[in-house]
Amino acid sequence: MSSSAVESVDFLCVHVFVSVKPGMEEAFKAASLANARESAKESGIARFDVIQQVDDQTKFVLVEVYKNDKAPADHKLTDHYNTWRETVADMMAEPRTAIKYKSLFPATATGWDYGIAKLE
């Protein structure tokens, strides 16, 4: 493949850090996975991953990769995001925090693609 056929991207990566109340891990996980599955279908989202800390299962990170500057605001207008936000509000041990990053690698949209994998 020639280098001209591969277009580089400048995606916004947001890591959202969440601490949930003990005993709320499974409910939070279920709500977050439902939101992530729908979010990954949005045209402005390259990836939407949910990860859980190994040694403290009350800690989660949502890894949100947006294709453009408008996509985060568009995401917050969706029914699935608002359902998630309302569902998990009382599960949180403290307010969630977020840090924004600029994507350096993968440098192409294909590198962020879920491919043919099912989003389950």
N, CA, C and O atoms as a printed pandas DataFrame, in Angstrom:
     atom_number atom_name residue_name chain_id  residue_number  x_coord  y_coord  z_coord
0              1         N          MET        A               1    0.848   -1.171    0.000
1              2        CA          MET        A               1    0.000    0.000    0.000
2              3         C          MET        A               1    0.888    1.226    0.000
3              4         O          MET        A               1    1.818    1.312    0.801
4              5         N          SER        A               2    0.625    2.161   -0.868
5              6        CA          SER        A               2    1.441    3.370   -0.937
6              7         C          SER        A               2    1.089    4.309    0.202
7              8         O          SER        A               2   -0.022    4.268    0.730
8              9         N          SER        A               3    2.034    5.149    0.577
9             10        CA          SER        A               3    1.794    6.078    1.675
10            11         C          SER        A               3    0.693    7.069    1.341
11            12         O          SER        A               3    0.047    7.586    2.251
12            13         N          SER        A               4    0.458    7.351    0.064
13            14        CA          SER        A               4   -0.607    8.278   -0.309
14            15         C          SER        A               4   -1.988    7.675   -0.092
15            16         O          SER        A               4   -2.971    8.409    0.004
16            17         N          ALA        A               5   -2.078    6.350   -0.012
17            18        CA          ALA        A               5   -3.360    5.685    0.187
18            19         C          ALA        A               5   -3.754    5.652    1.660
19            20         O          ALA        A               5   -4.903    5.350    1.984
20            21         N          VAL        A               6   -2.823    5.956    2.548
21            22        CA          VAL        A               6   -3.101    5.926    3.974
22            23         C          VAL        A               6   -3.107    7.359    4.494
23            24         O          VAL        A               6   -2.084    8.045    4.482
24            25         N          GLU        A               7   -4.268    7.794    4.947
25            26        CA          GLU        A               7   -4.407    9.163    5.430
26            27         C          GLU        A               7   -4.189    9.193    6.945
27            28         O          GLU        A               7   -4.806    8.420    7.678
28            29         N          SER        A               8   -3.321   10.076    7.406
29            30        CA          SER        A               8   -3.104   10.186    8.842
30            31         C          SER        A               8   -4.267   10.933    9.478
31            32         O          SER        A               8   -4.960   11.707    8.817
32            33         N          VAL        A               9   -4.471   10.693   10.762
33            34        CA          VAL        A               9   -5.586   11.296   11.485
34            35         C          VAL        A               9   -5.075   12.008   12.730
35            36         O          VAL        A               9   -3.982   11.730   13.224
36            37         N          ASP        A              10   -5.875   12.914   13.214
37            38        CA          ASP        A              10   -5.571   13.671   14.421
38            39         C          ASP        A              10   -6.775   13.522   15.349
39            40         O          ASP        A              10   -7.610   14.422   15.440
40            41         N          PHE        A              11   -6.861   12.398   16.026
41            42        CA          PHE        A              11   -8.017   12.095   16.858
42            43         C          PHE        A              11   -7.825   12.619   18.281
43            44         O          PHE        A              11   -6.703   12.744   18.773
44            45         N          LEU        A              12   -8.943   12.920   18.921
45            46        CA          LEU        A              12   -8.966   13.327   20.319
46            47         C          LEU        A              12   -9.262   12.095   21.166
47            48         O          LEU        A              12  -10.275   11.425   20.966
48            49         N          CYS        A              13   -8.381   11.802   22.105
49            50        CA          CYS        A              13   -8.585   10.665   23.012
50            51         C          CYS        A              13   -8.911   11.221   24.395
51            52         O          CYS        A              13   -8.178   12.050   24.934
52            53         N          VAL        A              14  -10.008   10.757   24.953
53            54        CA          VAL        A              14  -10.415   11.197   26.279
54            55         C          VAL        A              14  -10.434    9.975   27.186
55            56         O          VAL        A              14  -11.081    8.973   26.883
56            57         N          HIS        A              15   -9.720   10.070   28.298
57            58        CA          HIS        A              15   -9.752    9.022   29.313
58            59         C          HIS        A              15  -10.607    9.534   30.459
59            60         O          HIS        A              15  -10.282   10.540   31.090
60            61         N          VAL        A              16  -11.698    8.837   30.720
61            62        CA          VAL        A              16  -12.620    9.207   31.790
62            63         C          VAL        A              16  -12.393    8.235   32.939
63            64         O          VAL        A              16  -12.548    7.025   32.781
64            65         N          PHE        A              17  -12.026    8.776   34.096
65            66        CA          PHE        A              17  -11.700    7.965   35.268
66            67         C          PHE        A              17  -12.906    7.930   36.199
67            68         O          PHE        A              17  -13.440    8.966   36.595
68            69         N          VAL        A              18  -13.322    6.706   36.538
69            70        CA          VAL        A              18  -14.520    6.524   37.343
70            71         C          VAL        A              18  -14.211    5.607   38.522
71            72         O          VAL        A              18  -13.587    4.557   38.365
72            73         N          SER        A              19  -14.660    6.026   39.710
73            74        CA          SER        A              19  -14.629    5.187   40.907
74            75         C          SER        A              19  -16.069    4.938   41.304
75            76         O          SER        A              19  -16.837    5.879   41.505
76            77         N          VAL        A              20  -16.435    3.671   41.418
77            78        CA          VAL        A              20  -17.802    3.353   41.804
78            79         C          VAL        A              20  -17.833    2.867   43.250
79            80         O          VAL        A              20  -16.822    2.429   43.799
80            81         N          LYS        A              21  -19.005    2.956   43.844
81            82        CA          LYS        A              21  -19.186    2.482   45.211
82            83         C          LYS        A              21  -19.018    0.969   45.245
83            84         O          LYS        A              21  -19.462    0.276   44.329
84            85         N          PRO        A              22  -18.377    0.447   46.298
85            86        CA          PRO        A              22  -18.257   -1.018   46.415
86            87         C          PRO        A              22  -19.631   -1.677   46.314
87            88         O          PRO        A              22  -20.609   -1.222   46.908
88            89         N          GLY        A              23  -19.673   -2.761   45.543
89            90        CA          GLY        A              23  -20.913   -3.478   45.316
90            91         C          GLY        A              23  -21.657   -3.031   44.063
91            92         O          GLY        A              23  -22.632   -3.664   43.657
92            93         N          MET        A              24  -21.201   -1.944   43.451
93            94        CA          MET        A              24  -21.861   -1.411   42.255
94            95         C          MET        A              24  -21.107   -1.758   40.973
95            96         O          MET        A              24  -21.493   -1.323   39.889
96            97         N          GLU        A              25  -20.041   -2.535   41.091
97            98        CA          GLU        A              25  -19.178   -2.815   39.941
98            99         C          GLU        A              25  -19.931   -3.466   38.784
99           100         O          GLU        A              25  -19.793   -3.029   37.641
100          101         N          GLU        A              26  -20.713   -4.488   39.054
101          102        CA          GLU        A              26  -21.389   -5.215   37.975
102          103         C          GLU        A              26  -22.462   -4.361   37.307
103          104         O          GLU        A              26  -22.612   -4.396   36.086
104          105         N          ALA        A              27  -23.204   -3.602   38.094
105          106        CA          ALA        A              27  -24.236   -2.728   37.528
106          107         C          ALA        A              27  -23.598   -1.626   36.682
107          108         O          ALA        A              27  -24.089   -1.304   35.601
108          109         N          PHE        A              28  -22.499   -1.050   37.180
109          110        CA          PHE        A              28  -21.797   -0.025   36.417
110          111         C          PHE        A              28  -21.252   -0.612   35.117
111          112         O          PHE        A              28  -21.365   -0.008   34.051
112          113         N          LYS        A              29  -20.664   -1.791   35.227
113          114        CA          LYS        A              29  -20.102   -2.443   34.039
114          115         C          LYS        A              29  -21.198   -2.691   32.999
115          116         O          LYS        A              29  -20.994   -2.418   31.816
116          117         N          ALA        A              30  -22.337   -3.195   33.415
117          118        CA          ALA        A              30  -23.429   -3.485   32.479
118          119         C          ALA        A              30  -23.907   -2.206   31.782
119          120         O          ALA        A              30  -24.089   -2.196   30.564
120          121         N          ALA        A              31  -24.108   -1.142   32.540
121          122        CA          ALA        A              31  -24.566    0.124   31.959
122          123         C          ALA        A              31  -23.509    0.708   31.024
123          124         O          ALA        A              31  -23.839    1.237   29.963
124          125         N          SER        A              32  -22.252    0.612   31.417
125          126        CA          SER        A              32  -21.167    1.186   30.618
126          127         C          SER        A              32  -20.933    0.409   29.337
127          128         O          SER        A              32  -20.644    1.002   28.298
128          129         N          LEU        A              33  -21.053   -0.910   29.396
129          130        CA          LEU        A              33  -20.892   -1.717   28.186
130          131         C          LEU        A              33  -22.028   -1.459   27.202
131          132         O          LEU        A              33  -21.802   -1.410   25.993
132          133         N          ALA        A              34  -23.256   -1.293   27.714
133          134        CA          ALA        A              34  -24.380   -0.973   26.827
134          135         C          ALA        A              34  -24.146    0.379   26.142
135          136         O          ALA        A              34  -24.388    0.523   24.943
136          137         N          ASN        A              35  -23.678    1.357   26.902
137          138        CA          ASN        A              35  -23.375    2.666   26.338
138          139         C          ASN        A              35  -22.237    2.571   25.316
139          140         O          ASN        A              35  -22.312    3.169   24.242
140          141         N          ALA        A              36  -21.205    1.835   25.646
141          142        CA          ALA        A              36  -20.045    1.714   24.757
142          143         C          ALA        A              36  -20.423    1.063   23.435
143          144         O          ALA        A              36  -19.964    1.497   22.378
144          145         N          ARG        A              37  -21.254    0.029   23.481
145          146        CA          ARG        A              37  -21.662   -0.653   22.241
146          147         C          ARG        A              37  -22.382    0.301   21.300
147          148         O          ARG        A              37  -22.156    0.278   20.091
148          149         N          GLU        A              38  -23.251    1.140   21.857
149          150        CA          GLU        A              38  -23.968    2.105   21.030
150          151         C          GLU        A              38  -23.055    3.255   20.609
151          152         O          GLU        A              38  -23.134    3.732   19.477
152          153         N          SER        A              39  -22.196    3.697   21.514
153          154        CA          SER        A              39  -21.280    4.804   21.209
154          155         C          SER        A              39  -20.345    4.441   20.068
155          156         O          SER        A              39  -20.048    5.279   19.216
156          157         N          ALA        A              40  -19.880    3.196   20.046
157          158        CA          ALA        A              40  -18.944    2.749   19.004
158          159         C          ALA        A              40  -19.570    2.803   17.610
159          160         O          ALA        A              40  -18.855    2.763   16.609
160          161         N          LYS        A              41  -20.879    2.890   17.541
161          162        CA          LYS        A              41  -21.578    2.977   16.255
162          163         C          LYS        A              41  -21.698    4.414   15.742
163          164         O          LYS        A              41  -22.061    4.632   14.586
164          165         N          GLU        A              42  -21.398    5.389   16.595
165          166        CA          GLU        A              42  -21.523    6.789   16.198
166          167         C          GLU        A              42  -20.476    7.128   15.139
167          168         O          GLU        A              42  -19.338    6.663   15.210
168          169         N          SER        A              43  -20.861    7.926   14.173
169          170        CA          SER        A              43  -19.950    8.262   13.076
170          171         C          SER        A              43  -18.732    9.052   13.546
171          172         O          SER        A              43  -17.683    8.977   12.905
172          173         N          GLY        A              44  -18.831    9.800   14.630
173          174        CA          GLY        A              44  -17.719   10.613   15.105
174          175         C          GLY        A              44  -16.815    9.917   16.098
175          176         O          GLY        A              44  -15.870   10.519   16.606
176          177         N          ILE        A              45  -17.096    8.644   16.383
177          178        CA          ILE        A              45  -16.297    7.908   17.366
178          179         C          ILE        A              45  -15.493    6.816   16.669
179          180         O          ILE        A              45  -16.039    5.990   15.937
180          181         N          ALA        A              46  -14.180    6.829   16.911
181          182        CA          ALA        A              46  -13.301    5.807   16.349
182          183         C          ALA        A              46  -13.253    4.580   17.259
183          184         O          ALA        A              46  -13.224    3.448   16.776
184          185         N          ARG        A              47  -13.245    4.803   18.571
185          186        CA          ARG        A              47  -13.234    3.711   19.558
186          187         C          ARG        A              47  -13.906    4.192   20.826
187          188         O          ARG        A              47  -13.935    5.385   21.128
188          189         N          PHE        A              48  -14.443    3.234   21.557
189          190        CA          PHE        A              48  -15.044    3.537   22.858
190          191         C          PHE        A              48  -14.840    2.297   23.716
191          192         O          PHE        A              48  -15.629    1.354   23.661
192          193         N          ASP        A              49  -13.782    2.306   24.503
193          194        CA          ASP        A              49  -13.402    1.135   25.289
194          195         C          ASP        A              49  -13.736    1.337   26.761
195          196         O          ASP        A              49  -13.688    2.455   27.275
196          197         N          VAL        A              50  -14.071    0.254   27.419
197          198        CA          VAL        A              50  -14.326    0.258   28.864
198          199         C          VAL        A              50  -13.312   -0.694   29.481
199          200         O          VAL        A              50  -13.244   -1.865   29.109
200          201         N          ILE        A              51  -12.517   -0.183   30.436
201          202        CA          ILE        A              51  -11.533   -1.033   31.096
202          203         C          ILE        A              51  -11.708   -0.929   32.614
203          204         O          ILE        A              51  -12.142    0.098   33.136
204          205         N          GLN        A              52  -11.360   -2.013   33.304
205          206        CA          GLN        A              52  -11.519   -2.097   34.749
206          207         C          GLN        A              52  -10.174   -2.416   35.380
207          208         O          GLN        A              52   -9.440   -3.279   34.899
208          209         N          GLN        A              53   -9.858   -1.713   36.457
209          210        CA          GLN        A              53   -8.583   -1.914   37.135
210          211         C          GLN        A              53   -8.531   -3.314   37.745
211          212         O          GLN        A              53   -9.515   -3.785   38.317
212          213         N          VAL        A              54   -7.397   -3.967   37.622
213          214        CA          VAL        A              54   -7.231   -5.347   38.077
214          215         C          VAL        A              54   -7.229   -5.447   39.598
215          216         O          VAL        A              54   -7.906   -6.307   40.162
216          217         N          ASP        A              55   -6.481   -4.586   40.261
217          218        CA          ASP        A              55   -6.318   -4.717   41.712
218          219         C          ASP        A              55   -7.308   -3.893   42.527
219          220         O          ASP        A              55   -7.263   -3.934   43.757
220          221         N          ASP        A              56   -8.193   -3.153   41.885
221          222        CA          ASP        A              56   -9.273   -2.435   42.566
222          223         C          ASP        A              56  -10.436   -2.361   41.599
223          224         O          ASP        A              56  -10.510   -1.452   40.772
224          225         N          GLN        A              57  -11.343   -3.317   41.703
225          226        CA          GLN        A              57  -12.402   -3.456   40.706
226          227         C          GLN        A              57  -13.470   -2.373   40.784
227          228         O          GLN        A              57  -14.425   -2.397   40.007
228          229         N          THR        A              58  -13.328   -1.422   41.708
229          230        CA          THR        A              58  -14.234   -0.276   41.741
230          231         C          THR        A              58  -13.745    0.846   40.828
231          232         O          THR        A              58  -14.410    1.875   40.702
232          233         N          LYS        A              59  -12.596    0.657   40.193
233          234        CA          LYS        A              59  -11.997    1.687   39.330
234          235         C          LYS        A              59  -12.128    1.292   37.858
235          236         O          LYS        A              59  -11.803    0.170   37.468
236          237         N          PHE        A              60  -12.606    2.230   37.061
237          238        CA          PHE        A              60  -12.803    2.026   35.626
238          239         C          PHE        A              60  -12.209    3.201   34.860
239          240         O          PHE        A              60  -12.057    4.298   35.396
240          241         N          VAL        A              61  -11.875    2.949   33.597
241          242        CA          VAL        A              61  -11.498    4.013   32.678
242          243         C          VAL        A              61  -12.294    3.802   31.392
243          244         O          VAL        A              61  -12.333    2.700   30.844
244          245         N          LEU        A              62  -12.918    4.862   30.928
245          246        CA          LEU        A              62  -13.560    4.854   29.623
246          247         C          LEU        A              62  -12.578    5.516   28.671
247          248         O          LEU        A              62  -12.149    6.647   28.901
248          249         N          VAL        A              63  -12.224    4.816   27.610
249          250        CA          VAL        A              63  -11.274    5.342   26.626
250          251         C          VAL        A              63  -12.086    5.710   25.390
251          252         O          VAL        A              63  -12.514    4.846   24.624
252          253         N          GLU        A              64  -12.285    7.012   25.216
253          254        CA          GLU        A              64  -13.133    7.521   24.149
254          255         C          GLU        A              64  -12.249    8.186   23.092
255          256         O          GLU        A              64  -11.517    9.129   23.394
256          257         N          VAL        A              65  -12.318    7.698   21.864
257          258        CA          VAL        A              65  -11.496    8.242   20.789
258          259         C          VAL        A              65  -12.427    8.867   19.758
259          260         O          VAL        A              65  -13.214    8.181   19.106
260          261         N          TYR        A              66  -12.317   10.189   19.628
261          262        CA          TYR        A              66  -13.197   10.966   18.761
262          263         C          TYR        A              66  -12.491   11.368   17.476
263          264         O          TYR        A              66  -11.309   11.711   17.483
264          265         N          LYS        A              67  -13.229   11.321   16.373
265          266        CA          LYS        A              67  -12.666   11.615   15.056
266          267         C          LYS        A              67  -12.568   13.111   14.755
267          268         O          LYS        A              67  -11.812   13.515   13.872
268          269         N          ASN        A              68  -13.326   13.932   15.481
269          270        CA          ASN        A              68  -13.306   15.373   15.231
270          271         C          ASN        A              68  -13.713   16.120   16.498
271          272         O          ASN        A              68  -14.165   15.512   17.468
272          273         N          ASP        A              69  -13.550   17.432   16.481
273          274        CA          ASP        A              69  -13.816   18.249   17.662
274          275         C          ASP        A              69  -15.290   18.326   18.027
275          276         O          ASP        A              69  -15.624   18.586   19.183
276          277         N          LYS        A              70  -16.164   18.108   17.077
277          278        CA          LYS        A              70  -17.608   18.180   17.309
278          279         C          LYS        A              70  -18.163   16.884   17.924
279          280         O          LYS        A              70  -19.215   16.900   18.563
280          281         N          ALA        A              71  -17.471   15.794   17.734
281          282        CA          ALA        A              71  -17.980   14.479   18.136
282          283         C          ALA        A              71  -18.271   14.350   19.636
283          284         O          ALA        A              71  -19.282   13.741   19.985
284          285         N          PRO        A              72  -17.447   14.886   20.541
285          286        CA          PRO        A              72  -17.792   14.749   21.964
286          287         C          PRO        A              72  -19.142   15.404   22.312
287          288         O          PRO        A              72  -19.933   14.838   23.066
288          289         N          ALA        A              73  -19.392   16.577   21.765
289          290        CA          ALA        A              73  -20.670   17.246   22.023
290          291         C          ALA        A              73  -21.828   16.462   21.412
291          292         O          ALA        A              73  -22.883   16.331   22.032
292          293         N          ASP        A              74  -21.638   15.940   20.201
293          294        CA          ASP        A              74  -22.671   15.119   19.559
294          295         C          ASP        A              74  -22.953   13.875   20.393
295          296         O          ASP        A              74  -24.107   13.475   20.545
296          297         N          HIS        A              75  -21.904   13.266   20.930
297          298        CA          HIS        A              75  -22.059   12.069   21.758
298          299         C          HIS        A              75  -22.940   12.353   22.969
299          300         O          HIS        A              75  -23.785   11.538   23.339
300          301         N          LYS        A              76  -22.737   13.506   23.578
301          302        CA          LYS        A              76  -23.496   13.848   24.790
302          303         C          LYS        A              76  -24.966   14.157   24.515
303          304         O          LYS        A              76  -25.749   14.313   25.452
304          305         N          LEU        A              77  -25.345   14.246   23.255
305          306        CA          LEU        A              77  -26.743   14.463   22.881
306          307         C          LEU        A              77  -27.490   13.156   22.628
307          308         O          LEU        A              77  -28.708   13.167   22.448
308          309         N          THR        A              78  -26.779   12.037   22.612
309          310        CA          THR        A              78  -27.419   10.760   22.271
310          311         C          THR        A              78  -28.238   10.209   23.428
311          312         O          THR        A              78  -27.949   10.472   24.596
312          313         N          ASP        A              79  -29.258    9.445   23.085
313          314        CA          ASP        A              79  -30.091    8.803   24.106
314          315         C          ASP        A              79  -29.275    7.838   24.947
315          316         O          ASP        A              79  -29.446    7.786   26.165
316          317         N          HIS        A              80  -28.375    7.059   24.309
317          318        CA          HIS        A              80  -27.629    6.067   25.084
318          319         C          HIS        A              80  -26.686    6.728   26.086
319          320         O          HIS        A              80  -26.516    6.213   27.191
320          321         N          TYR        A              81  -26.072    7.849   25.731
321          322        CA          TYR        A              81  -25.217    8.542   26.700
322          323         C          TYR        A              81  -26.044    9.068   27.869
323          324         O          TYR        A              81  -25.664    8.898   29.028
324          325         N          ASN        A              82  -27.168    9.702   27.569
325          326        CA          ASN        A              82  -27.995   10.255   28.642
326          327         C          ASN        A              82  -28.588    9.175   29.527
327          328         O          ASN        A              82  -28.723    9.369   30.735
328          329         N          THR        A              83  -28.942    8.043   28.945
329          330        CA          THR        A              83  -29.401    6.906   29.758
330          331         C          THR        A              83  -28.277    6.433   30.662
331          332         O          THR        A              83  -28.497    6.195   31.850
332          333         N          TRP        A              84  -27.064    6.292   30.109
333          334        CA          TRP        A              84  -25.904    5.887   30.913
334          335         C          TRP        A              84  -25.668    6.867   32.053
335          336         O          TRP        A              84  -25.532    6.461   33.207
336          337         N          ARG        A              85  -25.619    8.153   31.732
337          338        CA          ARG        A              85  -25.328    9.181   32.740
338          339         C          ARG        A              85  -26.327    9.124   33.896
339          340         O          ARG        A              85  -25.939    9.198   35.062
340          341         N          GLU        A              86  -27.601    8.994   33.572
341          342        CA          GLU        A              86  -28.622    8.917   34.611
342          343         C          GLU        A              86  -28.534    7.614   35.393
343          344         O          GLU        A              86  -28.706    7.607   36.612
344          345         N          THR        A              87  -28.268    6.518   34.703
345          346        CA          THR        A              87  -28.206    5.202   35.342
346          347         C          THR        A              87  -27.061    5.100   36.333
347          348         O          THR        A              87  -27.229    4.539   37.416
348          349         N          VAL        A              88  -25.895    5.636   35.980
349          350        CA          VAL        A              88  -24.698    5.448   36.818
350          351         C          VAL        A              88  -24.472    6.561   37.835
351          352         O          VAL        A              88  -23.575    6.450   38.670
352          353         N          ALA        A              89  -25.256    7.621   37.787
353          354        CA          ALA        A              89  -25.006    8.783   38.657
354          355         C          ALA        A              89  -24.866    8.398   40.128
355          356         O          ALA        A              89  -23.937    8.853   40.795
356          357         N          ASP        A              90  -25.762    7.577   40.637
357          358        CA          ASP        A              90  -25.723    7.205   42.055
358          359         C          ASP        A              90  -24.757    6.066   42.356
359          360         O          ASP        A              90  -24.558    5.711   43.517
360          361         N          MET        A              91  -24.160    5.495   41.321
361          362        CA          MET        A              91  -23.180    4.419   41.509
362          363         C          MET        A              91  -21.786    4.961   41.799
363          364         O          MET        A              91  -20.935    4.242   42.323
364          365         N          MET        A              92  -21.551    6.213   41.465
365          366        CA          MET        A              92  -20.207    6.771   41.567
366          367         C          MET        A              92  -19.851    7.129   43.003
367          368         O          MET        A              92  -20.647    7.720   43.732
368          369         N          ALA        A              93  -18.638    6.757   43.390
369          370        CA          ALA        A              93  -18.137    7.080   44.723
370          371         C          ALA        A              93  -17.694    8.540   44.798
371          372         O          ALA        A              93  -17.656    9.134   45.875
372          373         N          GLU        A              94  -17.365    9.100   43.650
373          374        CA          GLU        A              94  -16.920   10.495   43.542
374          375         C          GLU        A              94  -17.161   10.936   42.116
375          376         O          GLU        A              94  -17.330   10.095   41.233
376          377         N          PRO        A              95  -17.180   12.239   41.869
377          378        CA          PRO        A              95  -17.391   12.690   40.482
378          379         C          PRO        A              95  -16.313   12.140   39.553
379          380         O          PRO        A              95  -15.138   12.078   39.916
380          381         N          ARG        A              96  -16.726   11.743   38.354
381          382        CA          ARG        A              96  -15.756   11.247   37.374
382          383         C          ARG        A              96  -14.886   12.396   36.893
383          384         O          ARG        A              96  -15.297   13.556   36.917
384          385         N          THR        A              97  -13.686   12.062   36.459
385          386        CA          THR        A              97  -12.764   13.065   35.923
386          387         C          THR        A              97  -12.315   12.612   34.543
387          388         O          THR        A              97  -12.401   11.431   34.204
388          389         N          ALA        A              98  -11.838   13.559   33.755
389          390        CA          ALA        A              98  -11.398   13.230   32.399
390          391         C          ALA        A              98  -10.122   13.988   32.069
391          392         O          ALA        A              98   -9.898   15.108   32.529
392          393         N          ILE        A              99   -9.300   13.345   31.263
393          394        CA          ILE        A              99   -8.097   13.967   30.717
394          395         C          ILE        A              99   -8.137   13.762   29.210
395          396         O          ILE        A              99   -8.405   12.663   28.724
396          397         N          LYS        A             100   -7.863   14.846   28.475
397          398        CA          LYS        A             100   -7.862   14.799   27.016
398          399         C          LYS        A             100   -6.439   14.627   26.515
399          400         O          LYS        A             100   -5.499   15.228   27.036
400          401         N          TYR        A             101   -6.301   13.786   25.485
401          402        CA          TYR        A             101   -5.009   13.495   24.873
402          403         C          TYR        A             101   -5.122   13.642   23.362
403          404         O          TYR        A             101   -6.206   13.510   22.793
404          405         N          LYS        A             102   -4.001   13.914   22.726
405          406        CA          LYS        A             102   -3.911   13.897   21.267
406          407         C          LYS        A             102   -3.357   12.535   20.860
407          408         O          LYS        A             102   -2.349   12.083   21.404
408          409         N          SER        A             103   -4.003   11.895   19.921
409          410        CA          SER        A             103   -3.554   10.593   19.449
410          411         C          SER        A             103   -2.273   10.729   18.633
411          412         O          SER        A             103   -2.203   11.530   17.700
412          413         N          LEU        A             104   -1.267    9.944   18.989
413          414        CA          LEU        A             104   -0.019    9.900   18.222
414          415         C          LEU        A             104    0.108    8.595   17.441
415          416         O          LEU        A             104    0.639    8.580   16.331
416          417         N          PHE        A             105   -0.380    7.503   18.023
417          418        CA          PHE        A             105   -0.337    6.202   17.364
418          419         C          PHE        A             105   -1.494    5.375   17.887
419          420         O          PHE        A             105   -1.716    5.357   19.098
420          421         N          PRO        A             106   -2.232    4.696   17.046
421          422        CA          PRO        A             106   -2.050    4.596   15.604
422          423         C          PRO        A             106   -2.289    5.941   14.931
423          424         O          PRO        A             106   -3.060    6.771   15.412
424          425         N          ALA        A             107   -1.623    6.130   13.833
425          426        CA          ALA        A             107   -1.682    7.399   13.115
426          427         C          ALA        A             107   -2.688    7.392   11.972
427          428         O          ALA        A             107   -2.860    8.404   11.292
428          429         N          THR        A             108   -3.352    6.265   11.756
429          430        CA          THR        A             108   -4.354    6.166   10.691
430          431         C          THR        A             108   -5.673    5.703   11.282
431          432         O          THR        A             108   -5.690    5.061   12.332
432          433         N          ALA        A             109   -6.763    6.016   10.629
433          434        CA          ALA        A             109   -8.090    5.608   11.088
434          435         C          ALA        A             109   -8.206    4.089   11.161
435          436         O          ALA        A             109   -8.862    3.553   12.054
436          437         N          THR        A             110   -7.576    3.407   10.234
437          438        CA          THR        A             110   -7.621    1.941   10.224
438          439         C          THR        A             110   -7.048    1.358   11.507
439          440         O          THR        A             110   -7.523    0.327   11.983
440          441         N          GLY        A             111   -6.048    1.994   12.063
441          442        CA          GLY        A             111   -5.440    1.510   13.299
442          443         C          GLY        A             111   -6.375    1.546   14.490
443          444         O          GLY        A             111   -6.162    0.818   15.460
444          445         N          TRP        A             112   -7.407    2.376   14.441
445          446        CA          TRP        A             112   -8.381    2.472   15.533
446          447         C          TRP        A             112   -9.610    1.609   15.293
447          448         O          TRP        A             112  -10.427    1.440   16.198
448          449         N          ASP        A             113   -9.753    1.067   14.110
449          450        CA          ASP        A             113  -10.952    0.336   13.706
450          451         C          ASP        A             113  -11.106   -0.964   14.482
451          452         O          ASP        A             113  -10.140   -1.706   14.662
452          453         N          TYR        A             114  -12.321   -1.237   14.939
453          454        CA          TYR        A             114  -12.621   -2.505   15.594
454          455         C          TYR        A             114  -12.556   -3.670   14.614
455          456         O          TYR        A             114  -12.485   -4.832   15.014
456          457         N          GLY        A             115  -12.581   -3.343   13.326
457          458        CA          GLY        A             115  -12.564   -4.410   12.322
458          459         C          GLY        A             115  -13.877   -5.150   12.278
459          460         O          GLY        A             115  -14.941   -4.566   12.484
460          461         N          ILE        A             116  -13.801   -6.422   12.014
461          462        CA          ILE        A             116  -15.032   -7.211   11.873
462          463         C          ILE        A             116  -15.500   -7.793   13.207
463          464         O          ILE        A             116  -16.503   -8.505   13.263
464          465         N          ALA        A             117  -14.773   -7.488   14.268
465          466        CA          ALA        A             117  -15.140   -8.021   15.591
466          467         C          ALA        A             117  -16.527   -7.525   15.982
467          468         O          ALA        A             117  -16.892   -6.380   15.718
468          469         N          LYS        A             118  -17.276   -8.395   16.606
469          470        CA          LYS        A             118  -18.579   -8.002   17.129
470          471         C          LYS        A             118  -18.352   -7.122   18.351
471          472         O          LYS        A             118  -17.415   -7.337   19.119
472          473         N          LEU        A             119  -19.200   -6.153   18.516
473          474        CA          LEU        A             119  -19.104   -5.256   19.657
474          475         C          LEU        A             119  -19.968   -5.812   20.783
475          476         O          LEU        A             119  -21.040   -5.288   21.084
476          477         N          GLU        A             120  -19.484   -6.867   21.387
477          478        CA          GLU        A             120  -20.245   -7.508   22.483
478          479         C          GLU        A             120  -19.479   -7.465   23.762
479          480         O          GLU        A             120  -19.959   -7.952   24.785
